[in-house]
CSV table of C-alpha atoms and ligand atoms in Angstrom, one decimal:
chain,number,residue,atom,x,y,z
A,1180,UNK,CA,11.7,74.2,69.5
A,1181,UNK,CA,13.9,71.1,69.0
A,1182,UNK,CA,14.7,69.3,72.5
A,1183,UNK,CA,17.3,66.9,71.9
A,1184,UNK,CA,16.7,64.1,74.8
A,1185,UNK,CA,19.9,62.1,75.8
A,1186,UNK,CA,18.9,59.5,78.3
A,1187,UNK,CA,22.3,57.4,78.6
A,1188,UNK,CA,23.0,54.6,80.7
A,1189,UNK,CA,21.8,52.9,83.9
A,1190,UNK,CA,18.4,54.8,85.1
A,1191,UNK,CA,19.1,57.6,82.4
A,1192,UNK,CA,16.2,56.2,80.6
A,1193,UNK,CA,13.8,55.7,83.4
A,1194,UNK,CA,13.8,59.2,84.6
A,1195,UNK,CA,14.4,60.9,81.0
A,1196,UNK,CA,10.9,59.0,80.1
A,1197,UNK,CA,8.9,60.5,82.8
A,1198,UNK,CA,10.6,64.1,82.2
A,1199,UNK,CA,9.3,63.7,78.3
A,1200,UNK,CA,5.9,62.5,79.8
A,1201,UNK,CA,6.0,66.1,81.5
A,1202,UNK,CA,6.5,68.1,78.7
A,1203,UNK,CA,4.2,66.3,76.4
A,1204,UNK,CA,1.6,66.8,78.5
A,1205,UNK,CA,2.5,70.8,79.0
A,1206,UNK,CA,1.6,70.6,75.0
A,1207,UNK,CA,3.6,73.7,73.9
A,1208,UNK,CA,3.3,74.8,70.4
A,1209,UNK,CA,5.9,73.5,68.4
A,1210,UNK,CA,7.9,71.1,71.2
A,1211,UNK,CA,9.5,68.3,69.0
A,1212,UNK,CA,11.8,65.9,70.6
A,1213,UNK,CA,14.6,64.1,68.8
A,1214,UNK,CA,16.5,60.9,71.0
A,1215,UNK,CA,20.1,59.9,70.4
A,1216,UNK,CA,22.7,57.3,72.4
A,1217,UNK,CA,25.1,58.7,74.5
A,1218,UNK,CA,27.4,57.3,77.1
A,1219,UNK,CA,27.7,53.9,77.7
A,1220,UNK,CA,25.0,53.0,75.4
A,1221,UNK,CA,26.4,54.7,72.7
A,1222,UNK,CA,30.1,52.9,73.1
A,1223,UNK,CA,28.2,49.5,72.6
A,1224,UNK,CA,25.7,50.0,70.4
A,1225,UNK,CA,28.2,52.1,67.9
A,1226,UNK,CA,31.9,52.1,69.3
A,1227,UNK,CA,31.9,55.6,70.5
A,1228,UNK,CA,30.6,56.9,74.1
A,1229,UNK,CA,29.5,60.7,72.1
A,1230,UNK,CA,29.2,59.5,68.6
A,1231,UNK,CA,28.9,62.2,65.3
A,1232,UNK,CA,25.0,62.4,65.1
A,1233,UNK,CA,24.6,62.6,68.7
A,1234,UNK,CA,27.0,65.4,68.8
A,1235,UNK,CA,25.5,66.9,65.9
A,1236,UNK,CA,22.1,66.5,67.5
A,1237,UNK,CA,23.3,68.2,70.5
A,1238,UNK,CA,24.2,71.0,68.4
A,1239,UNK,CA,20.8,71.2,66.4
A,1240,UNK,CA,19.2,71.4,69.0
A,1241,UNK,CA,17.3,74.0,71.1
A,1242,UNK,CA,18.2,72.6,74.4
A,1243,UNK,CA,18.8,69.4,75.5
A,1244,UNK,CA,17.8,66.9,78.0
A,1245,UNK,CA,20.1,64.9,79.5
A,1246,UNK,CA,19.6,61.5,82.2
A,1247,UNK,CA,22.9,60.1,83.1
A,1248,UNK,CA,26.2,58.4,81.5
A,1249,UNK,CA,28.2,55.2,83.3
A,1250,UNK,CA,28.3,52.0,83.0
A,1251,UNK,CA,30.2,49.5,85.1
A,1252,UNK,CA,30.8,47.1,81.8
A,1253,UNK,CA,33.0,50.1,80.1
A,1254,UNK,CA,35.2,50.7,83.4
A,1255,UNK,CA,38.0,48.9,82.2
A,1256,UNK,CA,38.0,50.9,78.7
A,1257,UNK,CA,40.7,53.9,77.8
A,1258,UNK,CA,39.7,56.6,79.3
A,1259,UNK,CA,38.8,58.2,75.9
A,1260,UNK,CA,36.0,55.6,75.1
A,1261,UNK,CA,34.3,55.2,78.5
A,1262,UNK,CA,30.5,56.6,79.2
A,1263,UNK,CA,32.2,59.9,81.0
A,1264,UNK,CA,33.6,61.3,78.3
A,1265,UNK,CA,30.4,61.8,76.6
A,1266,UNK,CA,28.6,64.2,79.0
A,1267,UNK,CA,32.1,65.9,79.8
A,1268,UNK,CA,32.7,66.1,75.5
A,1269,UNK,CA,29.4,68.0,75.0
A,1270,UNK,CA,30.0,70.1,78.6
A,1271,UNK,CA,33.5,71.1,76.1
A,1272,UNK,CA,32.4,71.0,72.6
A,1273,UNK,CA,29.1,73.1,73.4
A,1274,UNK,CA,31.4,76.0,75.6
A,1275,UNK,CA,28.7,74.9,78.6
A,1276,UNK,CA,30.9,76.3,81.2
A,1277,UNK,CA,28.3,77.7,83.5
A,1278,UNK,CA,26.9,74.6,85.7
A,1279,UNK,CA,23.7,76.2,88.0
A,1280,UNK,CA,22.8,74.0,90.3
A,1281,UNK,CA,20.2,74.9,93.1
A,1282,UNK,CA,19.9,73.2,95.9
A,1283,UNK,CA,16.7,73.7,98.0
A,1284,UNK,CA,15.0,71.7,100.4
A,1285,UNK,CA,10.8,71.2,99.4
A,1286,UNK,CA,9.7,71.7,103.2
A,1287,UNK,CA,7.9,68.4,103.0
A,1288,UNK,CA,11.3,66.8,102.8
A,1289,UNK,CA,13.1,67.8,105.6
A,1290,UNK,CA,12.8,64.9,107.5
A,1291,UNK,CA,14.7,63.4,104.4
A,1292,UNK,CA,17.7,65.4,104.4
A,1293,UNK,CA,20.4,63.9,106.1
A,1294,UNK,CA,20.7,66.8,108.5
A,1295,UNK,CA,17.8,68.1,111.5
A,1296,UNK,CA,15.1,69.2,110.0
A,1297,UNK,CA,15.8,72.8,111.7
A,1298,UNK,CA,19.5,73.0,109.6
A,1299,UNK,CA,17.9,71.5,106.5
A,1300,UNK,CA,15.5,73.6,106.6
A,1301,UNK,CA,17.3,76.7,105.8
A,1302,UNK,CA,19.1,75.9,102.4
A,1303,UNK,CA,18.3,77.6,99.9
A,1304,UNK,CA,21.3,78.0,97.5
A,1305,UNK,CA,23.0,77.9,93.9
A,1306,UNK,CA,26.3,76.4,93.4
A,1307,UNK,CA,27.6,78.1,90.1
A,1308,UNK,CA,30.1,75.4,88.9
A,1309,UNK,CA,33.0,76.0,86.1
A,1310,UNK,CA,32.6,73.1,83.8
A,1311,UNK,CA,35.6,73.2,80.9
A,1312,UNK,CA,38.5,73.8,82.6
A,1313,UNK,CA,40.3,73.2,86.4
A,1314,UNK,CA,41.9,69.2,86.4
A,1315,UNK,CA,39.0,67.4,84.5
A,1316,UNK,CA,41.0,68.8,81.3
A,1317,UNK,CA,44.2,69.6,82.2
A,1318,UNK,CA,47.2,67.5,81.0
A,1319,UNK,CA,46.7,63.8,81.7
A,1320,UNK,CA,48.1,60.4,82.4
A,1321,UNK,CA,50.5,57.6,83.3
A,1322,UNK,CA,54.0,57.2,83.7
A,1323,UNK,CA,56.5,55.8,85.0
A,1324,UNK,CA,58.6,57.1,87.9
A,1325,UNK,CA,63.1,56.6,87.5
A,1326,UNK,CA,62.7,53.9,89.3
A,1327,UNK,CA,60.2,52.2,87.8
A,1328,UNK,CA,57.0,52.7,89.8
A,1329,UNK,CA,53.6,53.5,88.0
A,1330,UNK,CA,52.4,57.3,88.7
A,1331,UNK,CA,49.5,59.2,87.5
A,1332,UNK,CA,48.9,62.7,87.0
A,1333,UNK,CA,46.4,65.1,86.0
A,1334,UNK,CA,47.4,68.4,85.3
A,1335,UNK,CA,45.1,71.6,87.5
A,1336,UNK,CA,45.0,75.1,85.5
A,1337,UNK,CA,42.7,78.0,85.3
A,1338,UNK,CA,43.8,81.0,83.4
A,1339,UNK,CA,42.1,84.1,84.1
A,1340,UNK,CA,39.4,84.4,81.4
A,1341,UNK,CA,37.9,81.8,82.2
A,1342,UNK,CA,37.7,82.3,86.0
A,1343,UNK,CA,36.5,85.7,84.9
A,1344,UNK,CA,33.8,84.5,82.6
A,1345,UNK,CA,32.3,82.4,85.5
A,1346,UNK,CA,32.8,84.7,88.2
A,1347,UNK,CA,31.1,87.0,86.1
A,1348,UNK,CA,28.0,84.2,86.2
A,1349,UNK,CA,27.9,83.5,90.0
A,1350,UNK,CA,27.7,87.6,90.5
A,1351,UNK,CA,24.9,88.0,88.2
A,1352,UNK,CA,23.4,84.6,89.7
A,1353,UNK,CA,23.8,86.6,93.0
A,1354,UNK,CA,22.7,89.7,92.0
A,1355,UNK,CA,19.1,88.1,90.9
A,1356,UNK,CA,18.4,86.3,94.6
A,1357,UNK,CA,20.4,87.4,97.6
A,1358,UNK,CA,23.2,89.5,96.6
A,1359,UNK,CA,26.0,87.3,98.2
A,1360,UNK,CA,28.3,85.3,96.5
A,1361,UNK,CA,31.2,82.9,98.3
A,1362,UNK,CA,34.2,82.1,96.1
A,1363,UNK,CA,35.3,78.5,97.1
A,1364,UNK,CA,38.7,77.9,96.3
A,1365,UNK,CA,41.9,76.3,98.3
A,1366,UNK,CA,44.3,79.3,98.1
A,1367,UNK,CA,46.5,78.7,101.4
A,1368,UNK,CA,47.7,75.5,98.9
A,1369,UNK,CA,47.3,76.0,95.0
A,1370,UNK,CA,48.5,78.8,92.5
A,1371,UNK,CA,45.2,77.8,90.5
A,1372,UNK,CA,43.5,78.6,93.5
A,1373,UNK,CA,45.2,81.9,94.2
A,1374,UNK,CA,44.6,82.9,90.6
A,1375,UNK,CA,40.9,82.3,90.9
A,1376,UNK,CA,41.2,84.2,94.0
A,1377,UNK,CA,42.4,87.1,92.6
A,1378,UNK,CA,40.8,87.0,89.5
A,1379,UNK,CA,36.9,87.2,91.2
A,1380,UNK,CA,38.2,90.1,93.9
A,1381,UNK,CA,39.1,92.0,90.3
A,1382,UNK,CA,35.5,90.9,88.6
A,1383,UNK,CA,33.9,92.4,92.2
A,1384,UNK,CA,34.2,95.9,91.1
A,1385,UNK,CA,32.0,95.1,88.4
A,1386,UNK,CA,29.0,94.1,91.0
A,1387,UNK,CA,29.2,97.0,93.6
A,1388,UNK,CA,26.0,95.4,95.2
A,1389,UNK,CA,27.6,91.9,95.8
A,1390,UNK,CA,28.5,90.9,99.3
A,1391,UNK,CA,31.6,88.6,98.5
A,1392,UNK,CA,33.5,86.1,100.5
A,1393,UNK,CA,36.3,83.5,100.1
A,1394,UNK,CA,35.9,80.4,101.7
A,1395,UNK,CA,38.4,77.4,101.4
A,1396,UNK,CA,36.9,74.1,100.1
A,1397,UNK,CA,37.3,72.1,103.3
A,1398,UNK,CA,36.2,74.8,105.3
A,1399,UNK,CA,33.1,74.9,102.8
A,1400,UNK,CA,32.4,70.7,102.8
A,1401,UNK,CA,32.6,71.5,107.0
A,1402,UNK,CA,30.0,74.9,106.6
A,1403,UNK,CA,27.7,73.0,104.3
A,1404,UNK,CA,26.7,70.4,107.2
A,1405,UNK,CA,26.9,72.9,110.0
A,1406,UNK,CA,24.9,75.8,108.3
A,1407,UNK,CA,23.8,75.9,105.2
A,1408,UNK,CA,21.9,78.4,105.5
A,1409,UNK,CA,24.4,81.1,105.6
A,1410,UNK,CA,25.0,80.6,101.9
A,1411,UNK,CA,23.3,82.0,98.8
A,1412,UNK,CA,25.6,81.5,95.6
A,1413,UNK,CA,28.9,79.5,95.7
A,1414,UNK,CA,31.1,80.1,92.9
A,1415,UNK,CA,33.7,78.0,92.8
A,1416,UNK,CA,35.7,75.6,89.9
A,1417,UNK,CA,34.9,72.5,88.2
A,1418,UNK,CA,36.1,69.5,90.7
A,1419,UNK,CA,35.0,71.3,94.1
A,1420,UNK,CA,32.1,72.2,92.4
A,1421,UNK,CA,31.6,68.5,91.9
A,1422,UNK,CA,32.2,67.5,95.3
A,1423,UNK,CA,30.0,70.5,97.1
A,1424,UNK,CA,27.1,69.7,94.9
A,1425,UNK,CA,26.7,66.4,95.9
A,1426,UNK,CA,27.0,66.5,99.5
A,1427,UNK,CA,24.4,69.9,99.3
A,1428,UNK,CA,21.9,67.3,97.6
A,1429,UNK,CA,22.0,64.7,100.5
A,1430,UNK,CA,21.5,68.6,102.9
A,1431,UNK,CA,18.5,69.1,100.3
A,1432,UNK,CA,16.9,65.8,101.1
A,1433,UNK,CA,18.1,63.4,98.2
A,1434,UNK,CA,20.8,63.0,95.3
A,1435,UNK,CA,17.3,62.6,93.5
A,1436,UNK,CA,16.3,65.8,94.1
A,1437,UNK,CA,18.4,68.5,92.5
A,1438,UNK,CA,19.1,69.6,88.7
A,1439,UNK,CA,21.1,71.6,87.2
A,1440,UNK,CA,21.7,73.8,83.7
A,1441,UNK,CA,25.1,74.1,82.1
A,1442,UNK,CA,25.1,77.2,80.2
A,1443,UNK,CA,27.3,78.6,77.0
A,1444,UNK,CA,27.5,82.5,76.7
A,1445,UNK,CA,24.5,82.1,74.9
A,1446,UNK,CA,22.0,80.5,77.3
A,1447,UNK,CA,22.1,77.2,75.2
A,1448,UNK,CA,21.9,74.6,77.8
A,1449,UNK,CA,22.3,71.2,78.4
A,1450,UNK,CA,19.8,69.9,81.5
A,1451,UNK,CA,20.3,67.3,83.3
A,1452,UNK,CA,20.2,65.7,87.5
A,1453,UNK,CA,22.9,66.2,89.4
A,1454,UNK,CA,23.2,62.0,90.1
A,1455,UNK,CA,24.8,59.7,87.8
A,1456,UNK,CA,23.3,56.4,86.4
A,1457,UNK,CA,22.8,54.6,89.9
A,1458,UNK,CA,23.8,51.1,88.0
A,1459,UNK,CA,22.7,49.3,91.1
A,1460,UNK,CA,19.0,50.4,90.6
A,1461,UNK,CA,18.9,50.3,86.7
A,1462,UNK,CA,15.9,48.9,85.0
A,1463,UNK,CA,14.0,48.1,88.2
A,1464,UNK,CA,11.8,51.4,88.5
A,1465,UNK,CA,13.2,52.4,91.7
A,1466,UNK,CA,14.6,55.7,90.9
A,1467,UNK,CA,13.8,58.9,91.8
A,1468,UNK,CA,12.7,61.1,88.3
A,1469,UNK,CA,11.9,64.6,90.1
A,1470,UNK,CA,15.8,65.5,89.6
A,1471,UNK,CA,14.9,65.4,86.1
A,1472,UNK,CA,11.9,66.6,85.6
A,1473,UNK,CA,13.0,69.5,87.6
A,1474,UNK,CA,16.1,70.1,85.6
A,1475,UNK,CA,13.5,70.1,82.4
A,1476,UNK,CA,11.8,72.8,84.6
A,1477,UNK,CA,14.7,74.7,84.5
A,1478,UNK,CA,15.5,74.3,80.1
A,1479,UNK,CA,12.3,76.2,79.9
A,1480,UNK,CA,12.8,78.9,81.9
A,1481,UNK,CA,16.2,79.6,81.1
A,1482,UNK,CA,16.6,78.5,77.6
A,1483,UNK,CA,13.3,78.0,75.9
A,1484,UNK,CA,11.3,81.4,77.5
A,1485,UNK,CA,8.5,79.5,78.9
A,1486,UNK,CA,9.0,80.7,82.7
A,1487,UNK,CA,5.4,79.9,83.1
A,1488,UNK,CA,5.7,76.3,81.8
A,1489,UNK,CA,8.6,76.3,84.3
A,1490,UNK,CA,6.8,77.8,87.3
A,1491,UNK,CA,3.7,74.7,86.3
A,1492,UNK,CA,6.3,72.3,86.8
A,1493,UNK,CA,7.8,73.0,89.8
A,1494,UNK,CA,4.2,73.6,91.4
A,1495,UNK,CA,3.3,70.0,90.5
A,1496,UNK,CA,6.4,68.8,91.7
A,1497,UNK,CA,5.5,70.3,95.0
A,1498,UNK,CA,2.1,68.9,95.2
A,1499,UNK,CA,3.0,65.7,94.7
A,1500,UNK,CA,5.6,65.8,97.1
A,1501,UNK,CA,2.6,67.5,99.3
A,1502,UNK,CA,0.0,65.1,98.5
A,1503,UNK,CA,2.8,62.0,99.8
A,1504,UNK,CA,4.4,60.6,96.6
A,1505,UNK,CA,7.7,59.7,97.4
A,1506,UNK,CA,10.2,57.1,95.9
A,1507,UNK,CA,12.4,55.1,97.8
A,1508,UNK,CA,15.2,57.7,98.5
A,1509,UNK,CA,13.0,59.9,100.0
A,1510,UNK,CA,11.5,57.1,102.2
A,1511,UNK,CA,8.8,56.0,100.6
A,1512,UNK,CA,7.3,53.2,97.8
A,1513,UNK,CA,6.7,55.1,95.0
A,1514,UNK,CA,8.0,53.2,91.7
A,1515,UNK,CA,9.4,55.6,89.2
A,1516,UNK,CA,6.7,55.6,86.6
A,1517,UNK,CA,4.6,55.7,89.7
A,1518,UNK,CA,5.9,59.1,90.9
A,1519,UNK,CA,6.0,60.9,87.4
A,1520,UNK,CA,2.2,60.1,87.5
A,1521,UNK,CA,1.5,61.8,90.7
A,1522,UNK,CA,3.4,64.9,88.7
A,1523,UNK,CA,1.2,64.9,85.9
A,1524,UNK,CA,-2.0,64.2,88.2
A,1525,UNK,CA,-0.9,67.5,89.7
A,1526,UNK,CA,-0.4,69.8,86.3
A,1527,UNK,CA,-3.7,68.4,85.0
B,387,LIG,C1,28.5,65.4,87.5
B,387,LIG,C2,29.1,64.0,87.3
B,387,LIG,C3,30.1,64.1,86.2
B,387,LIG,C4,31.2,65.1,86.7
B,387,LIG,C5,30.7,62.8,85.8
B,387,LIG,C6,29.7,61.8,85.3
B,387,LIG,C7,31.8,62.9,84.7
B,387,LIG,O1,29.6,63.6,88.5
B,387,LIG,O2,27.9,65.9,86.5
B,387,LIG,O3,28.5,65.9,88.6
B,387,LIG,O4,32.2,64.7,87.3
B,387,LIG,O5,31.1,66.3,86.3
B,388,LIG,MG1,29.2,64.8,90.2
């Protein structure tokens, strides 16, 4: 098994280096790692933010690992070179159009979520995310209006295959916990939207057993907060997905909590916490490396086989969280290093 780790920029190597301190430890047979630039990194140390062998590494591999791309330094780049580009170039290159991300609050943590304990309490969800189409890939650019002003656009599409194909994922998603499945969409405004709409009402008669509802986004972002409980899988495209997925990590307790898999038809994945580079913490051990180490959780159990490996994770997760380890965003002290060894004291 070849794990291709990808730690990027800002605290992408922090946390990637406790999630490999994880898995070492674990000692599978025949777990090799291989480590290559990306993002940021990448652009200065070779020109490019997904350079050839990186890509190619990405592509070896068995599943890979991924911390975090961005870089304040590469802001002012063409779009085409910045950090961004890297992780959205491999979400394309590698078909990884199925982004899981869970989102579940650790009871020890309500009192870190940002809503009452009692709300928090009850999430327990998956947002299934499209990840190669909707406007992150449509049409792009600048231009100038007839009379001469500066206007940007960005082109929103969907065509029905591929709403299909990831409909078809948040049904089965459903299918193996609750057996409900919202659609989020925004279909009182966009065709794209209406599309979608229609597209996963079709794709229902294919799951009998699934209890589906349509929800609009906004009405959704409002829901989240209110009661997330009510929710068991949210299918919905790439740039709501986005948007939903962050605010249900704040419900969940913290942005450095949850991760996510982005799947190809294959179950190749790419792994990786749902927070970005955080360049206002970088280097100064503050970061929170559970999102990671969970997310490597969830390359064994749904790419590499080893459920039980999986399942030893997330137990020592929730021991240390039990036994009081907790970084700065949930609260606490804890220095990153600091909280990866309260992990590993609990799988040993
Ligand atoms: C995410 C991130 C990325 C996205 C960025 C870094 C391009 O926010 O994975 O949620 O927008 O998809
Ligand atoms: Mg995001």
């Amino acid at each position: 098994m070849l794990i291709a780790l990808l730690p990027g920029d800002g605290i992408g190597p922090e946390v990637i280096a406790e999630a490999r301190r994880v898995l070492e430890t674990l000692a599978l047979p025949d777990m090799r790692f291989e480590e290559a630039p990306v993002g940021g990194a990448a652009y200065k140390a070779s020109g490019h933010p997904l350079p050839q062998a990186t890509l190619n590494l990405a592509k070896r591999a068995d599943a890979i690992l991924f911390g975090a791309v961005g870089d304040p330094d590469c802001d002012t780049l063409e779009r085409h070179l910045r950090p961004e580009q890297a992780i959205l170039g491999l979400r394309k290159e590698l078909e990884l159009f199925a982004n899981l991300r869970p989102a579940t609050l650790f009871p020890e943590l309500a009192d870190a979520s940002a809503l009452r304990p009692e709300v928090a309490s009850q999430i327990d969800m998956v947002i299934v995310r499209e990840l190669n189409g909707d406007v992150y890939f449509g049409e792009k650019g600048m231009r100038k209006t007839a009379d001469g002003k500066r206007e940007g656009y960005d082109i929103m599409s969907y065509n029905e295959d591929e709403v299909r194909r990831i409909a078809r994922v948040g049904f089965e998603t459903a299918m193996a916990r609750g057996k409900k499945l919202c659609s989020v969409d925004k279909a009182n405004v966009l065709e794209t939207s209406q599309l979608w709409r229609d597209v996963v009402i079709e794709t229902a008669k294919e799951f009998p057993k699934v209890a589906l509802s349509h929800m609009y986004v906004d009405n959704a972002a409002m829901q989240l907060v209110r009661n997330p409980g009510q929710f068991d899988v949210i299918v919905t495209g790439n740039l709501f997905g986005d948007i939903l997925s962050d605010q249900a990590s704040m419900c969940a307790g913290s942005i450095g909590m949850l991760p996510s898999a982005s799947l190809d038809a294959s179950q190749k994945g790419l792994y990786e916490p749902i927070h970005g580079s955080a360049p206002d913490i970088a280097g100064q051990g503050k970061a929170n490396p559970l999102a990671t180490i969970l997310s490597a959780a969830m390359m064994l159990r749904y790419s590499l086989g080893q459920a039980e490996a999986a399942d030893r994770i997330e137990a020592a997760v929730a021991a240390a969280l039990a036994a009081g380890a907790r970084t700065p965003d949930l609260g606490g002290s804890l220095r990153t290093r600091e909280m990866g060894d309260a992990v590993l004291a609990a799988l040993t």
